[in-house]
């Protein structure tokens, strides 16, 4: 895996929430992707940049491997924040005593 072989690269993770994802979904996806790379692939957390990319039609994670000295990529959301509609939270019912 290029990330493991070339220590001069930086990994950029862009996590996108879907149009109807729960609030915070992109952050959770980005954290999970970083945690996987660190714990399962042995990549140094110092070489990983996690960014919330905004929204797309569906949940999505992009992983970019950027050589040292190269320009960092930018996120490319396809859904405007005002068009995202997280699901309504269901009210929790209190048990009867």
mmCIF file of C-alpha atoms in Angstrom:
data_model
loop_
_atom_site.group_PDB
_atom_site.id
_atom_site.type_symbol
_atom_site.label_atom_id
_atom_site.label_comp_id
_atom_site.label_asym_id
_atom_site.label_seq_id
_atom_site.Cartn_x
_atom_site.Cartn_y
_atom_site.Cartn_z
ATOM 1 C CA UNK A 1 0.000 0.000 0.000
ATOM 2 C CA UNK A 2 1.482 3.326 -1.053
ATOM 3 C CA UNK A 3 0.594 4.939 2.281
ATOM 4 C CA UNK A 4 2.724 2.421 4.137
ATOM 5 C CA UNK A 5 5.631 2.456 1.687
ATOM 6 C CA UNK A 6 6.122 6.198 1.145
ATOM 7 C CA UNK A 7 6.515 8.031 4.457
ATOM 8 C CA UNK A 8 6.660 11.435 2.705
ATOM 9 C CA UNK A 9 2.984 11.327 1.677
ATOM 10 C CA UNK A 10 0.056 12.876 3.503
ATOM 11 C CA UNK A 11 -3.353 11.239 3.404
ATOM 12 C CA UNK A 12 -6.428 13.439 3.112
ATOM 13 C CA UNK A 13 -9.766 11.935 4.062
ATOM 14 C CA UNK A 14 -12.847 13.839 2.920
ATOM 15 C CA UNK A 15 -16.017 12.536 4.519
ATOM 16 C CA UNK A 16 -19.388 13.589 3.154
ATOM 17 C CA UNK A 17 -22.791 13.172 4.727
ATOM 18 C CA UNK A 18 -25.626 12.089 2.494
ATOM 19 C CA UNK A 19 -28.576 14.297 1.641
ATOM 20 C CA UNK A 20 -30.656 12.565 4.336
ATOM 21 C CA UNK A 21 -27.912 11.480 6.767
ATOM 22 C CA UNK A 22 -28.061 12.081 10.481
ATOM 23 C CA UNK A 23 -26.353 15.160 11.857
ATOM 24 C CA UNK A 24 -22.648 14.426 12.419
ATOM 25 C CA UNK A 25 -22.537 11.478 10.014
ATOM 26 C CA UNK A 26 -19.653 12.879 7.938
ATOM 27 C CA UNK A 27 -17.551 13.378 11.065
ATOM 28 C CA UNK A 28 -18.236 9.800 12.195
ATOM 29 C CA UNK A 29 -17.270 8.425 8.775
ATOM 30 C CA UNK A 30 -14.038 10.420 8.710
ATOM 31 C CA UNK A 31 -13.106 9.294 12.206
ATOM 32 C CA UNK A 32 -13.760 5.638 11.332
ATOM 33 C CA UNK A 33 -11.633 5.870 8.179
ATOM 34 C CA UNK A 34 -8.742 7.459 10.119
ATOM 35 C CA UNK A 35 -9.022 4.928 12.944
ATOM 36 C CA UNK A 36 -8.881 2.064 10.421
ATOM 37 C CA UNK A 37 -5.753 3.429 8.731
ATOM 38 C CA UNK A 38 -4.017 3.967 12.071
ATOM 39 C CA UNK A 39 -5.018 0.751 13.876
ATOM 40 C CA UNK A 40 -5.213 -1.745 10.995
ATOM 41 C CA UNK A 41 -2.704 -0.376 8.478
ATOM 42 C CA UNK A 42 -0.166 1.198 10.825
ATOM 43 C CA UNK A 43 -0.281 4.661 9.254
ATOM 44 C CA UNK A 44 0.868 7.457 11.560
ATOM 45 C CA UNK A 45 -2.025 9.695 12.600
ATOM 46 C CA UNK A 46 0.309 12.666 12.044
ATOM 47 C CA UNK A 47 0.213 11.910 8.287
ATOM 48 C CA UNK A 48 -3.594 11.898 8.087
ATOM 49 C CA UNK A 49 -5.822 14.949 7.649
ATOM 50 C CA UNK A 50 -9.562 14.367 8.116
ATOM 51 C CA UNK A 51 -11.999 16.969 6.805
ATOM 52 C CA UNK A 52 -15.772 17.185 6.707
ATOM 53 C CA UNK A 53 -16.415 17.693 2.999
ATOM 54 C CA UNK A 54 -20.046 18.713 3.331
ATOM 55 C CA UNK A 55 -22.833 16.804 1.586
ATOM 56 C CA UNK A 56 -23.353 14.497 -1.367
ATOM 57 C CA UNK A 57 -26.347 12.459 -2.443
ATOM 58 C CA UNK A 58 -25.157 9.481 -0.356
ATOM 59 C CA UNK A 59 -22.620 9.063 2.444
ATOM 60 C CA UNK A 60 -19.179 9.036 0.881
ATOM 61 C CA UNK A 61 -15.519 8.941 1.905
ATOM 62 C CA UNK A 62 -12.678 10.013 -0.388
ATOM 63 C CA UNK A 63 -9.073 9.137 0.349
ATOM 64 C CA UNK A 64 -6.348 11.168 -1.328
ATOM 65 C CA UNK A 65 -2.650 10.275 -1.152
ATOM 66 C CA UNK A 66 -0.649 13.462 -1.657
ATOM 67 C CA UNK A 67 3.128 13.485 -2.231
ATOM 68 C CA UNK A 68 5.234 15.754 -0.036
ATOM 69 C CA UNK A 69 5.252 19.330 -1.356
ATOM 70 C CA UNK A 70 2.168 18.859 -3.556
ATOM 71 C CA UNK A 71 -0.934 21.021 -3.265
ATOM 72 C CA UNK A 72 -3.582 19.646 -0.932
ATOM 73 C CA UNK A 73 -6.866 18.586 -2.566
ATOM 74 C CA UNK A 74 -10.124 20.361 -1.828
ATOM 75 C CA UNK A 75 -13.477 18.769 -1.015
ATOM 76 C CA UNK A 76 -16.142 18.729 -3.725
ATOM 77 C CA UNK A 77 -19.610 18.592 -2.192
ATOM 78 C CA UNK A 78 -22.510 18.096 -4.602
ATOM 79 C CA UNK A 79 -25.405 19.006 -2.279
ATOM 80 C CA UNK A 80 -25.746 22.458 -0.735
ATOM 81 C CA UNK A 81 -26.100 22.458 3.076
ATOM 82 C CA UNK A 82 -29.580 23.992 2.868
ATOM 83 C CA UNK A 83 -30.727 21.107 0.663
ATOM 84 C CA UNK A 84 -29.661 18.409 3.140
ATOM 85 C CA UNK A 85 -32.538 17.091 5.214
ATOM 86 C CA UNK A 86 -31.519 14.932 8.178
ATOM 87 C CA UNK A 87 -34.186 12.516 9.363
ATOM 88 C CA UNK A 88 -36.399 13.663 12.172
ATOM 89 C CA UNK A 89 -35.540 12.215 15.529
ATOM 90 C CA UNK A 90 -38.189 9.892 16.866
ATOM 91 C CA UNK A 91 -39.408 10.908 20.295
ATOM 92 C CA UNK A 92 -38.363 8.549 23.033
ATOM 93 C CA UNK A 93 -41.191 7.092 25.009
ATOM 94 C CA UNK A 94 -40.890 7.027 28.762
ATOM 95 C CA UNK A 95 -41.826 3.739 30.361
ATOM 96 C CA UNK A 96 -44.982 3.745 32.416
ATOM 97 C CA UNK A 97 -44.598 3.128 36.098
#
